[in-house]
mmCIF file of C-alpha atoms and ligand atoms in Angstrom:
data_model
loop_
_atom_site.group_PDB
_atom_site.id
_atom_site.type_symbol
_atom_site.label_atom_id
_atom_site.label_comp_id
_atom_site.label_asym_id
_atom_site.label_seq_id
_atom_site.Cartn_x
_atom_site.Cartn_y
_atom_site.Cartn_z
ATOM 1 C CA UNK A 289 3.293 -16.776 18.815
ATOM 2 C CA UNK A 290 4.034 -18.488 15.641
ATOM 3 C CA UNK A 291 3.513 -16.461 12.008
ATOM 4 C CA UNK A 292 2.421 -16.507 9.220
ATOM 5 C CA UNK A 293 5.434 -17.744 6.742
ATOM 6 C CA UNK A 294 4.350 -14.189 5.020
ATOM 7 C CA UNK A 295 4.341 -11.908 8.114
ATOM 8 C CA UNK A 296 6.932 -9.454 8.463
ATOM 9 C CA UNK A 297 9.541 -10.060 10.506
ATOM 10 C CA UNK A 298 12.170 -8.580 11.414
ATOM 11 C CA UNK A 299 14.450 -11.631 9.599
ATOM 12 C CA UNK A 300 12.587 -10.140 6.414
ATOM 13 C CA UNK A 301 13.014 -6.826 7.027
ATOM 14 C CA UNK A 302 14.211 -4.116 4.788
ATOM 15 C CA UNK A 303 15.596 -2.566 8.141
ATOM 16 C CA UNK A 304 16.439 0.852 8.683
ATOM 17 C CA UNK A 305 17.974 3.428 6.717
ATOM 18 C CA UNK A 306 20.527 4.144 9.147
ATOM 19 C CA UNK A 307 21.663 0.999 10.950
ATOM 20 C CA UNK A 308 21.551 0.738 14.441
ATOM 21 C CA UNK A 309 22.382 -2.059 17.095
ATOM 22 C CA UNK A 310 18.997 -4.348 17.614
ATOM 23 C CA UNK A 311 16.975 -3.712 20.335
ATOM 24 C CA UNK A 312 17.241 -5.798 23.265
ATOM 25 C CA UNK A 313 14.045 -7.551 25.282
ATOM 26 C CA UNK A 314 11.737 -5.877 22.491
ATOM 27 C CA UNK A 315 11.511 -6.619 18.520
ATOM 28 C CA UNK A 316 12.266 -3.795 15.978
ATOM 29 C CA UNK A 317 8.665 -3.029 15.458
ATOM 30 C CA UNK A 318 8.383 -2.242 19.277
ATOM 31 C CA UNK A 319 10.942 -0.177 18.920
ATOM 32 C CA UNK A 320 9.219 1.569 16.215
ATOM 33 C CA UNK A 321 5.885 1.781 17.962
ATOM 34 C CA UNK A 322 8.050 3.214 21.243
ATOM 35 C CA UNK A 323 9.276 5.893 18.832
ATOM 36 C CA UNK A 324 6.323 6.723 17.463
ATOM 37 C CA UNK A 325 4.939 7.096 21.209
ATOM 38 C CA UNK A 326 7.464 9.246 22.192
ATOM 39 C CA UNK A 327 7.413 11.417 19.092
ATOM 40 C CA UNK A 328 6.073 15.529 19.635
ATOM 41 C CA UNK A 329 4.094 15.181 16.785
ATOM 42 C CA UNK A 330 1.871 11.850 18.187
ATOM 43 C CA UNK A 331 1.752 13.737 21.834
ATOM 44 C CA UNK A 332 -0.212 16.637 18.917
ATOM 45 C CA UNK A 333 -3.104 14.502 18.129
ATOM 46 C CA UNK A 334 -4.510 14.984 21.252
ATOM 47 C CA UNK A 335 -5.555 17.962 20.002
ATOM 48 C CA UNK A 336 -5.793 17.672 16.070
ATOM 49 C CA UNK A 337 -9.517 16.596 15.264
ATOM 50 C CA UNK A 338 -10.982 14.970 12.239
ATOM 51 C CA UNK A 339 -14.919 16.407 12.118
ATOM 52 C CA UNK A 340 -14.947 18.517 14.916
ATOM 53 C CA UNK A 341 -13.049 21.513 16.007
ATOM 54 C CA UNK A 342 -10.903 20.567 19.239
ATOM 55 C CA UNK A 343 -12.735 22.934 21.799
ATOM 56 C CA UNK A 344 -16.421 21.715 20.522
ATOM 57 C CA UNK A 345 -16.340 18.892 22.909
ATOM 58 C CA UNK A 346 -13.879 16.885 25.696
ATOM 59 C CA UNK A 347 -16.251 13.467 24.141
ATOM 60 C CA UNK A 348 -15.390 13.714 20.626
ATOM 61 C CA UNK A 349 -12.672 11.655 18.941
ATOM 62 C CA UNK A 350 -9.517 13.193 18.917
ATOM 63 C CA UNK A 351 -6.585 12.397 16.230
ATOM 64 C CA UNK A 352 -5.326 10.812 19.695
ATOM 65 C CA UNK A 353 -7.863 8.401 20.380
ATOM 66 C CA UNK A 354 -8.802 7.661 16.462
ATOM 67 C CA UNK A 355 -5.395 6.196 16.494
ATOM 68 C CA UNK A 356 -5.409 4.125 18.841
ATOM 69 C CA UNK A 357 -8.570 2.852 18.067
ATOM 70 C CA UNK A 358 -7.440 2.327 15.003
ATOM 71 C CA UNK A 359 -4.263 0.174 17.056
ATOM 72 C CA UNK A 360 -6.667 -1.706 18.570
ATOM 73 C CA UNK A 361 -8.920 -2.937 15.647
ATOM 74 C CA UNK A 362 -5.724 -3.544 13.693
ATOM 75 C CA UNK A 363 -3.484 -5.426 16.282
ATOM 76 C CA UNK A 364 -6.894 -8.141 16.919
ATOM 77 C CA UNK A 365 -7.182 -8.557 12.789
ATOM 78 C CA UNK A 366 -2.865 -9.491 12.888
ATOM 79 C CA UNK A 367 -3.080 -11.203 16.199
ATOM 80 C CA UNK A 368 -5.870 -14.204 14.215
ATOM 81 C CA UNK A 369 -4.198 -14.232 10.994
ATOM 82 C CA UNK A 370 -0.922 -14.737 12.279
ATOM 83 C CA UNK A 371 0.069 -11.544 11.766
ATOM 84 C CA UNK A 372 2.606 -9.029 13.041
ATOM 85 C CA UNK A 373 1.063 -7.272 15.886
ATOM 86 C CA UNK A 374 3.422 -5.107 16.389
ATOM 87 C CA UNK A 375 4.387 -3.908 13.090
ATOM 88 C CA UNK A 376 0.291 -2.750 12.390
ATOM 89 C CA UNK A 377 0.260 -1.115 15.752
ATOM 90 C CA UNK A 378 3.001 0.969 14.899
ATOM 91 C CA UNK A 379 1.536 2.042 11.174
ATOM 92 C CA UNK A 380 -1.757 2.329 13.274
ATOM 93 C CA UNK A 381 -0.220 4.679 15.467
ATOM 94 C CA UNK A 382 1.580 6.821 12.954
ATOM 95 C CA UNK A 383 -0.434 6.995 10.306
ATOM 96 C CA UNK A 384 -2.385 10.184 10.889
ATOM 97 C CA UNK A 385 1.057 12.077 12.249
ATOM 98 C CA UNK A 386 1.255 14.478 9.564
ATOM 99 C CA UNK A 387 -2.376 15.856 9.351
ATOM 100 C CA UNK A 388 -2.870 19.315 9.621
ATOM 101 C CA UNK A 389 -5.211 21.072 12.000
ATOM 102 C CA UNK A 390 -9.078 20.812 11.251
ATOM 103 C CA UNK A 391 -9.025 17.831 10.068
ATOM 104 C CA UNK A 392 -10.527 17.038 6.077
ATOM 105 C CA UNK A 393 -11.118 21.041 5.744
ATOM 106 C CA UNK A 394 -7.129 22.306 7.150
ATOM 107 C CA UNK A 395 -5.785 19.305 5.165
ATOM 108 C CA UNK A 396 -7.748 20.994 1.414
ATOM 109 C CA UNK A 397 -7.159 24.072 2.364
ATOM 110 C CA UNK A 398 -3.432 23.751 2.915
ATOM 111 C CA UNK A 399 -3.219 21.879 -0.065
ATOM 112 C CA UNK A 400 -4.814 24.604 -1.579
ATOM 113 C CA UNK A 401 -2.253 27.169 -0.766
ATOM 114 C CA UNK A 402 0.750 24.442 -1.717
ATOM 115 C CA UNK A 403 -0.765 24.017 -5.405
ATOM 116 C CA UNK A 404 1.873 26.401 -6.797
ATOM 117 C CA UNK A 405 4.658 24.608 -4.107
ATOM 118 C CA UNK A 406 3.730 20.789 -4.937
ATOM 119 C CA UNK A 407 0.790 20.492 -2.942
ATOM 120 C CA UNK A 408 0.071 18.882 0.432
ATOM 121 C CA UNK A 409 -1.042 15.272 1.094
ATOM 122 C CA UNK A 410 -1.282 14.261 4.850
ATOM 123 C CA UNK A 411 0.021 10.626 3.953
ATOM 124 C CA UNK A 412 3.351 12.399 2.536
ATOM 125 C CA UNK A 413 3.368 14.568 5.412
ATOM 126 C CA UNK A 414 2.912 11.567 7.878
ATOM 127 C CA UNK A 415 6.104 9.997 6.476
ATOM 128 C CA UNK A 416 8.112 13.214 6.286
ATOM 129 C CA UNK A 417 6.894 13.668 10.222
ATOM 130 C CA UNK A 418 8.413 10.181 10.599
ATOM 131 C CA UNK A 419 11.646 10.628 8.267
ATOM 132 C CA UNK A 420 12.727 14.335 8.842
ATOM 133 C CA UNK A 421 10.944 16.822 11.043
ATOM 134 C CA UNK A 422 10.702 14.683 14.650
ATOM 135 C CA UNK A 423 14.453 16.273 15.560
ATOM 136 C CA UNK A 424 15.374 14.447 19.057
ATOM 137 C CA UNK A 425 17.963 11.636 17.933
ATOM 138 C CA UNK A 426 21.724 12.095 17.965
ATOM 139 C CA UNK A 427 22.196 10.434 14.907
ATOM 140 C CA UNK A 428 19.775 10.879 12.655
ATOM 141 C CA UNK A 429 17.052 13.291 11.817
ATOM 142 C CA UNK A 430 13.381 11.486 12.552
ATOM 143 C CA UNK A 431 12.863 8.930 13.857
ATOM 144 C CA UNK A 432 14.655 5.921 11.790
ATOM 145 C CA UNK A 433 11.804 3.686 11.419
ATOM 146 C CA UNK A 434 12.100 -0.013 9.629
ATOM 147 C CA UNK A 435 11.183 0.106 5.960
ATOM 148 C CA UNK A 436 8.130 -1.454 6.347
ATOM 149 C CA UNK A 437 6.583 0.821 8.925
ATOM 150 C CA UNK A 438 7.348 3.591 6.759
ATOM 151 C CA UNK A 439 5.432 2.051 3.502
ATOM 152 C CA UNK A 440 2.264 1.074 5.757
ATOM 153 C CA UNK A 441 2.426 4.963 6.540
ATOM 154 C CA UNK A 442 2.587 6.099 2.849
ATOM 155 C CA UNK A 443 -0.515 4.428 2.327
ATOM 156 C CA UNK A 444 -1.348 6.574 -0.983
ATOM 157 C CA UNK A 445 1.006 8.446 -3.429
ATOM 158 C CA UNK A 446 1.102 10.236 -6.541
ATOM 159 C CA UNK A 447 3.173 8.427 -8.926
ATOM 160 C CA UNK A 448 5.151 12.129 -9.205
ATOM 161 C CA UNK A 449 5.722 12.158 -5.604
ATOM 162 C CA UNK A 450 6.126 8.330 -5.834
ATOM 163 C CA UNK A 451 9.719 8.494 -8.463
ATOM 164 C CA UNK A 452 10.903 11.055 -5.699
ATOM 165 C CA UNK A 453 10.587 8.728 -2.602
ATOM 166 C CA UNK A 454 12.858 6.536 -3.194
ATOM 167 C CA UNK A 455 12.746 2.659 -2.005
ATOM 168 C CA UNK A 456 9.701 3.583 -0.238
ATOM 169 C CA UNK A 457 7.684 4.940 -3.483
ATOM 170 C CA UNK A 458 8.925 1.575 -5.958
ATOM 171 C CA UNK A 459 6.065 0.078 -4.625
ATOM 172 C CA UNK A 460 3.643 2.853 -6.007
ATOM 173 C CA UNK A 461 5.446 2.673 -9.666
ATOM 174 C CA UNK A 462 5.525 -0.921 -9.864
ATOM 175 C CA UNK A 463 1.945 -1.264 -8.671
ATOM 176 C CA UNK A 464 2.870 -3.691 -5.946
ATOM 177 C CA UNK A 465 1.441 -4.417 -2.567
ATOM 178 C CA UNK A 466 2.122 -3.426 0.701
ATOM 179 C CA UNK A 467 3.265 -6.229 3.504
ATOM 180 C CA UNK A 468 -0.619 -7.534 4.810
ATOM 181 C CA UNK A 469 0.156 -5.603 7.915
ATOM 182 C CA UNK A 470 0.178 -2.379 6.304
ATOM 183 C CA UNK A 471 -3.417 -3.317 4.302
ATOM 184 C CA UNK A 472 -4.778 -4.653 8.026
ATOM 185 C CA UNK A 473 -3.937 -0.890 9.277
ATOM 186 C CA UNK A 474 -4.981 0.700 6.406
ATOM 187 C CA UNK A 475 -8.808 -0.806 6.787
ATOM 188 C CA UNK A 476 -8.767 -0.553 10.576
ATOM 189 C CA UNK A 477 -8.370 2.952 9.983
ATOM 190 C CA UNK A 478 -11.810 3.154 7.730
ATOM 191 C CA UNK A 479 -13.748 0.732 10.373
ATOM 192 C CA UNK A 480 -12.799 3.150 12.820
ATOM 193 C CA UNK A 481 -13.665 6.331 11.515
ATOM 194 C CA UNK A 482 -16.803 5.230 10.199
ATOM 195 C CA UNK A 483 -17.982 3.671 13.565
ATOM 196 C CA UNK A 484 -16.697 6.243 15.738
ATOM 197 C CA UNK A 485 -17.947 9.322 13.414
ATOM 198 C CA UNK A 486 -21.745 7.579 14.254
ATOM 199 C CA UNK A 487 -20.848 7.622 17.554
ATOM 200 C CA UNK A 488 -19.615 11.208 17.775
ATOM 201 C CA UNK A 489 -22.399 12.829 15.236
ATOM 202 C CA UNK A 490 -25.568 11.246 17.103
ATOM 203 C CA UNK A 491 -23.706 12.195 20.159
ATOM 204 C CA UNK A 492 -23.381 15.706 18.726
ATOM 205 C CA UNK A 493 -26.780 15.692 17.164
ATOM 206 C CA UNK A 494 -25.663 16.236 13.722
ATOM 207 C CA UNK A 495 -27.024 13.027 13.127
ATOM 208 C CA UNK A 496 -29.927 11.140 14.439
ATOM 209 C CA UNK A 497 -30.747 7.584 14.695
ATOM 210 C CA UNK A 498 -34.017 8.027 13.027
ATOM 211 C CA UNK A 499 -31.782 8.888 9.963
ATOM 212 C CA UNK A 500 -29.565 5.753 10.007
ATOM 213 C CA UNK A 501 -32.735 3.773 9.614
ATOM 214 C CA UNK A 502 -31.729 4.251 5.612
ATOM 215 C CA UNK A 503 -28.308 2.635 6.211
ATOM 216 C CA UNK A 504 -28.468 -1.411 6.486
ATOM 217 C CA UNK A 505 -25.023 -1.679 8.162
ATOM 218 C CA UNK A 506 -26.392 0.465 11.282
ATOM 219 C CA UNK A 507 -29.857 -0.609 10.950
ATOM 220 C CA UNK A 508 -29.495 -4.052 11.370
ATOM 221 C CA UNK A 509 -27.999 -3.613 14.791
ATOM 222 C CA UNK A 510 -30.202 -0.985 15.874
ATOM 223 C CA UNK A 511 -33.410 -3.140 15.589
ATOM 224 C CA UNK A 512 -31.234 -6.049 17.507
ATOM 225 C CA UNK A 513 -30.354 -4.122 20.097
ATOM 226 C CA UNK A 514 -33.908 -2.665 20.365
ATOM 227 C CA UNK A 515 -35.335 -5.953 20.518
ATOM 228 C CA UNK A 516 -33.161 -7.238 22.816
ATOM 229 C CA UNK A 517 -33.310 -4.552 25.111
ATOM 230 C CA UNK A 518 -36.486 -2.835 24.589
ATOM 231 C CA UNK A 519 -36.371 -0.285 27.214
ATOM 232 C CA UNK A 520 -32.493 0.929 26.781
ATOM 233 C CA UNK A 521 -31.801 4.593 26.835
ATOM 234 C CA UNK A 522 -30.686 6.089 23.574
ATOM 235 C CA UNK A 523 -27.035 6.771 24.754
ATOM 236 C CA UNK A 524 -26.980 2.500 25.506
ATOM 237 C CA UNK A 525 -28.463 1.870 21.879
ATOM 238 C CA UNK A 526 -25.608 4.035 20.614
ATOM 239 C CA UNK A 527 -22.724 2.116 22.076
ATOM 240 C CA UNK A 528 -24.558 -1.140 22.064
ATOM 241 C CA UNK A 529 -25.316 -0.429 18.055
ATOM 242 C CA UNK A 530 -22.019 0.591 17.175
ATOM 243 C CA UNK A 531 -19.928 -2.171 19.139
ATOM 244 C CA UNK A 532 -22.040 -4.810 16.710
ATOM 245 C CA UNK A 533 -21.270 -2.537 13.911
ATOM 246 C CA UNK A 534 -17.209 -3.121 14.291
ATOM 247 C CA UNK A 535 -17.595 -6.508 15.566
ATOM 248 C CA UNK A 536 -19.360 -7.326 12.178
ATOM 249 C CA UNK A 537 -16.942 -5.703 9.847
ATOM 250 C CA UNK A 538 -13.627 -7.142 11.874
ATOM 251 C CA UNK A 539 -14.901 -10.650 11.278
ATOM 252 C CA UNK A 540 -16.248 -10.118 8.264
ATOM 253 C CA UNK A 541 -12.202 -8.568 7.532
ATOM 254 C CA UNK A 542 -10.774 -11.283 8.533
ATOM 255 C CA UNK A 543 -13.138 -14.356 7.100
ATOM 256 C CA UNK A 544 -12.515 -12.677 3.973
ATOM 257 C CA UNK A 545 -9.039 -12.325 4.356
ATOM 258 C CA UNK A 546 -8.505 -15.432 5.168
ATOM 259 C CA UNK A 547 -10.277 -17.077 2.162
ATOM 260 C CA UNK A 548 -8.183 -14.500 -0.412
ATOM 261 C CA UNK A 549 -4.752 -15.503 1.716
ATOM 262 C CA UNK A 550 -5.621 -18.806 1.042
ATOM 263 C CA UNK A 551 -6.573 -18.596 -2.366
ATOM 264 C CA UNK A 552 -3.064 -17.300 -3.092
ATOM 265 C CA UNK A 553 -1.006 -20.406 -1.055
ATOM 266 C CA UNK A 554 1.617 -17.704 -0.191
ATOM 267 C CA UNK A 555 4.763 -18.677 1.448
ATOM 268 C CA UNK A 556 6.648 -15.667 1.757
ATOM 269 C CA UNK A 557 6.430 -12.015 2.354
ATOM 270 C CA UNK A 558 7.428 -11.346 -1.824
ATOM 271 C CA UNK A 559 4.563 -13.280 -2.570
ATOM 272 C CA UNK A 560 2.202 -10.821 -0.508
ATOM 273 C CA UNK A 561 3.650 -7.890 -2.668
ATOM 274 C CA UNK A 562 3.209 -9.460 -6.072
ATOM 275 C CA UNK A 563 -0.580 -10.343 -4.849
ATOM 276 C CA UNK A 564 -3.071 -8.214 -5.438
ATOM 277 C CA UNK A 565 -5.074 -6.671 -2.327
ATOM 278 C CA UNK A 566 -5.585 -9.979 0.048
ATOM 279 C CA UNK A 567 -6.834 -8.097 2.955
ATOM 280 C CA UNK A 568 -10.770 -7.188 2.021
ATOM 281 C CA UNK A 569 -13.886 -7.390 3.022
ATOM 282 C CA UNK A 570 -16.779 -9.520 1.316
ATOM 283 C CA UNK A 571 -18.949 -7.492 -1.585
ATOM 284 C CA UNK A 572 -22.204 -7.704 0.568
ATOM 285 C CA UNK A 573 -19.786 -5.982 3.507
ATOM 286 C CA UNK A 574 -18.021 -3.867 1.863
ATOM 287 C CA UNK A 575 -20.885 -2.222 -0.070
ATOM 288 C CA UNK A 576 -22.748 -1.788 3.296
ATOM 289 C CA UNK A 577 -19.480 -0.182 4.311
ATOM 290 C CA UNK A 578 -19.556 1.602 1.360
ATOM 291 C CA UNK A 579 -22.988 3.109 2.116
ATOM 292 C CA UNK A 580 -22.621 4.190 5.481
ATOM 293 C CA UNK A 581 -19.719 6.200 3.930
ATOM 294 C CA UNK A 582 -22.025 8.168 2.183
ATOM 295 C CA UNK A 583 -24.517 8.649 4.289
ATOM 296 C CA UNK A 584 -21.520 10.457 6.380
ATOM 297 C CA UNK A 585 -20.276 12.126 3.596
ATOM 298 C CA UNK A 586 -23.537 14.002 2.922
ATOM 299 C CA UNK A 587 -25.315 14.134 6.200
ATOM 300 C CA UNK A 588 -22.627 14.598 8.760
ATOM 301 C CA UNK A 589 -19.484 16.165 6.757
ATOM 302 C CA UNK A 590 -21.213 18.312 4.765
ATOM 303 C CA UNK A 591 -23.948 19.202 7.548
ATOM 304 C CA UNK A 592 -24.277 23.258 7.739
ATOM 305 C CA UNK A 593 -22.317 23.728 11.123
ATOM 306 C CA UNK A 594 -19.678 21.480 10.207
ATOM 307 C CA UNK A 595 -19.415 23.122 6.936
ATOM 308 C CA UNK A 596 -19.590 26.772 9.069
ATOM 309 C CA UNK A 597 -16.145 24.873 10.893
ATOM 310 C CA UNK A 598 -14.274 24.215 7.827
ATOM 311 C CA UNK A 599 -15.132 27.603 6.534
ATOM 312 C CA UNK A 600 -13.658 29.446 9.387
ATOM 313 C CA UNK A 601 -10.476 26.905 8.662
ATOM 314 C CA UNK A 602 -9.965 27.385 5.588
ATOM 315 C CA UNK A 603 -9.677 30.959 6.321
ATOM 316 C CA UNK A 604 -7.422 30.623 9.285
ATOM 317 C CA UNK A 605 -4.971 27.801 7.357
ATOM 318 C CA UNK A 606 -4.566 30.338 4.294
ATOM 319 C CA UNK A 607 -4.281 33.859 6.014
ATOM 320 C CA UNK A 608 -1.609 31.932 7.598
ATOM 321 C CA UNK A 609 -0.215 30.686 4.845
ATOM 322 C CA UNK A 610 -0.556 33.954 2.971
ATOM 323 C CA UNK A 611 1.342 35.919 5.938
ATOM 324 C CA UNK A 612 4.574 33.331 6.184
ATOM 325 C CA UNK A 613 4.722 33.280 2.487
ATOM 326 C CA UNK A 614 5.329 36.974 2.732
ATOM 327 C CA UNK A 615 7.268 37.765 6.244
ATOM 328 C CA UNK A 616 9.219 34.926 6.733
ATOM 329 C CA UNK A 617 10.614 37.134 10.045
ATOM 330 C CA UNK A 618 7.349 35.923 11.459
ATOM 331 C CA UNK A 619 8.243 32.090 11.575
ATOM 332 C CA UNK A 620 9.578 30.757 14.649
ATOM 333 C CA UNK A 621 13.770 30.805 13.996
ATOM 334 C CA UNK A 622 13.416 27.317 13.383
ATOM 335 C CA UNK A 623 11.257 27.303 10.775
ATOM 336 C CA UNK A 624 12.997 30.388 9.161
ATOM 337 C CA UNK A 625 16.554 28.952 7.545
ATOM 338 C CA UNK A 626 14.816 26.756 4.949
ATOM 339 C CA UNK A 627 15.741 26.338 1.096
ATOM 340 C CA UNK A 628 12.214 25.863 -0.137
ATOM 341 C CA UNK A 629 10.371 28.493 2.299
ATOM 342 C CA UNK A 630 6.710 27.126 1.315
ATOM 343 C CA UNK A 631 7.403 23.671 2.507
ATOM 344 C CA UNK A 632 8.892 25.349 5.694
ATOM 345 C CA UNK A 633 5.829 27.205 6.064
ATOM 346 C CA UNK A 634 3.824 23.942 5.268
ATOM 347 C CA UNK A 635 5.666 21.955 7.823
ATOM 348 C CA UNK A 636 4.625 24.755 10.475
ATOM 349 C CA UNK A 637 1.307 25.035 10.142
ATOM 350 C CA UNK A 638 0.404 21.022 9.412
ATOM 351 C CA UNK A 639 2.381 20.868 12.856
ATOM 352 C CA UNK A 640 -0.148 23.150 15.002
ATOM 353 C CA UNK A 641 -2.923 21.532 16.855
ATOM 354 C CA UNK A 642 -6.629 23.004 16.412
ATOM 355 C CA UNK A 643 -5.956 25.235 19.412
ATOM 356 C CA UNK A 644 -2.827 26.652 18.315
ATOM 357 C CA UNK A 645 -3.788 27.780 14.860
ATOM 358 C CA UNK A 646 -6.736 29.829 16.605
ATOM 359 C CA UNK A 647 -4.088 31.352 18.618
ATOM 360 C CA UNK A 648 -1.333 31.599 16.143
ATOM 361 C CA UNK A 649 -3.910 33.250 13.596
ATOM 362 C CA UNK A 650 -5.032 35.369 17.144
ATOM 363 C CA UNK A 651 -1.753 36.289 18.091
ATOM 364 C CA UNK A 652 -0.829 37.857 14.454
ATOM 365 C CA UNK A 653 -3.902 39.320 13.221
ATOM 366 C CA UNK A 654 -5.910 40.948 16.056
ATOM 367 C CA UNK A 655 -4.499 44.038 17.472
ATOM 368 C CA UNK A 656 -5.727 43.580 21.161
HETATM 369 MG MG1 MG D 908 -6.981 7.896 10.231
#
């Protein structure tokens, strides 16, 4: 397929850090991708979760399937703007790599215990997944991704953390712009959780559809479907509603996209980083988007027994914490030999799945 004159390719490329031959009978971003698939930590997110606790249900969204939902809605917004495909599919793959356990309540809480340590930021963690700890190659610690896979995963950065990074933080200090493939994955990653946390919290019954009558973006589809298919059963409505609700924000993506790409008359990949944001949706969208945000937020996030969840994580992330920071004869050997312990200790836990943080916290607390 032909692209964009402003896709990245791998002609454009920053390449590697260290260089290697080029693949043969797949492009560099394949490669990457294939890495990525093959990585420990991405085989982890089958059990990392984002709302709900692992063990709370085999339907739920996993870090696992988020991603590659998030693969899918990115690779069909490249694939009709010309796009490289396989360049957001990678980023979509990798970007939620370095998350901890527990999702939004393991990822404050270990942040929490880092304050004193420089803190904890998933996206940082996602990179250093990607750059150091993945430990399988003989030449090179991670997994020697192209430049511009690494900068769609980095999607935010302090500007402190930014001036350490190197070539992959300029970006963040000179307030310029990602390649368009790393904004597509970026976005694909909000349509997706947003859709799929519907999905999973009426599932759950955190949520009911009665409630989402308040929120345009759902309701709209809901009386559609409804009207269409009057007699449907609830579980139908669900899918039916929330199929409409991604189809509607993908084209709305990429009609919008396509008007601010043109807007610019770019012809090359520099011009996409001195741009501002090009990938967006419309206002009217976006504020719908927006909404149904918040109406998460406050009625499914914060809803008592996901909040009696992230209590119970919190508690398990920093006793952990706590008891490294003190024994460090307790870490696996590997984990041990470190100059700067905390981030050792940081790197462990943000590694464990739900599962294994139970049993970790289990296996060195209770005495039975
Ligand atoms: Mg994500």
């Amino acid at each position: 397929m032909n692209l964009a004159p402003y896709a990245v390719t791998a002609a454009n490329s920053r390449g590697r850090q260290i260089a290697e031959t080029p693949p043969s009978g797949r492009t560099e971003f394949q490669r990457d991708r294939d890495r990525i698939i093959h990585s420990g930590a991405f085989r982890r997110l089958e059990y990392k979760t984002q709302v709900f606790v692992n063990h709370e249900g085999d339907l739920f969204r996993t870090r696992l399937t988020h991603s590659m939902e998030v693969a899918q809605i990115a690779r069909s917004i490249t694939r009709r703007l010309h796009l490289n495909e396989d360049l957001a599919e990678a980023i979509s793959l990798a970007h939620d790599l370095g998350h901890t356990p527990f999702g939004h309540a393991g990822q404050d809480a270990l942040n929490a215990c880092m304050q004193a340590h420089g803190g904890f930021e998933h996206n940082l963690q996602s990179l250093r997944v990607v750059d150091v700890l993945e430990q399988h190659y003989a030449e090179f610690d991670g997994l020697n991704l192209c430049f511009e896979t690494r900068e769609g995963i980095l999607k935010h950065c302090s500007q402190a953390a930014a001036a350490q990074l190197g070539e992959v933080g300029e970006r963040f200090l000179q307030s310029r712009r990602p390649s368009l493939e790393a904004q597509i994955a970026n976005l694909a990653d909000a349509i997706a959780y947003n859709n799929h946390d519907v999905d999973d919290g009426l599932r759950s019954g955190l949520i009911t559809l009665e409630q989402l009558a308040d929120v345009p973006l759902v309701q709209q589809h809901i009386l559609q479907v409804r009207q269409l298919y009057p007699d449907l059963p609830t579980r139908r409505v669900v899918h039916e509603t929330v199929r409409r609700m991604i189809n509607t924000l993908v084209a709305d993506l990429i009609q919008q996209s396509q008007a601010n790409i043109a807007a610019q008359s770019l012809t090359c990949l520099d011009d996409v980083r001195a741009a501002p944001p090009l990938i967006a949706f419309s206002a009217d969208i976006f504020a719908q988007h927006q909404a149904l945000k918040q109406f998460l937020r406050i009625n499914m996030y914060h809803h008592y027994q996901v909040e009696r969840m992230s209590h119970k994580a919190h508690r398990i992330i920093s006793d952990l914490f706590t008891v490294f920071m003190e024994n460090r004869n307790l870490l696996p050997p590997q984990f041990q030999p470190q100059v700067d312990h905390a981030r050792a200790v940081a790197d462990y836990i943000a590694g464990m799945t739900d599962r294994y943080a139970i049993r970790e916290h289990r296996r060195i607390f209770e005495v039975t």
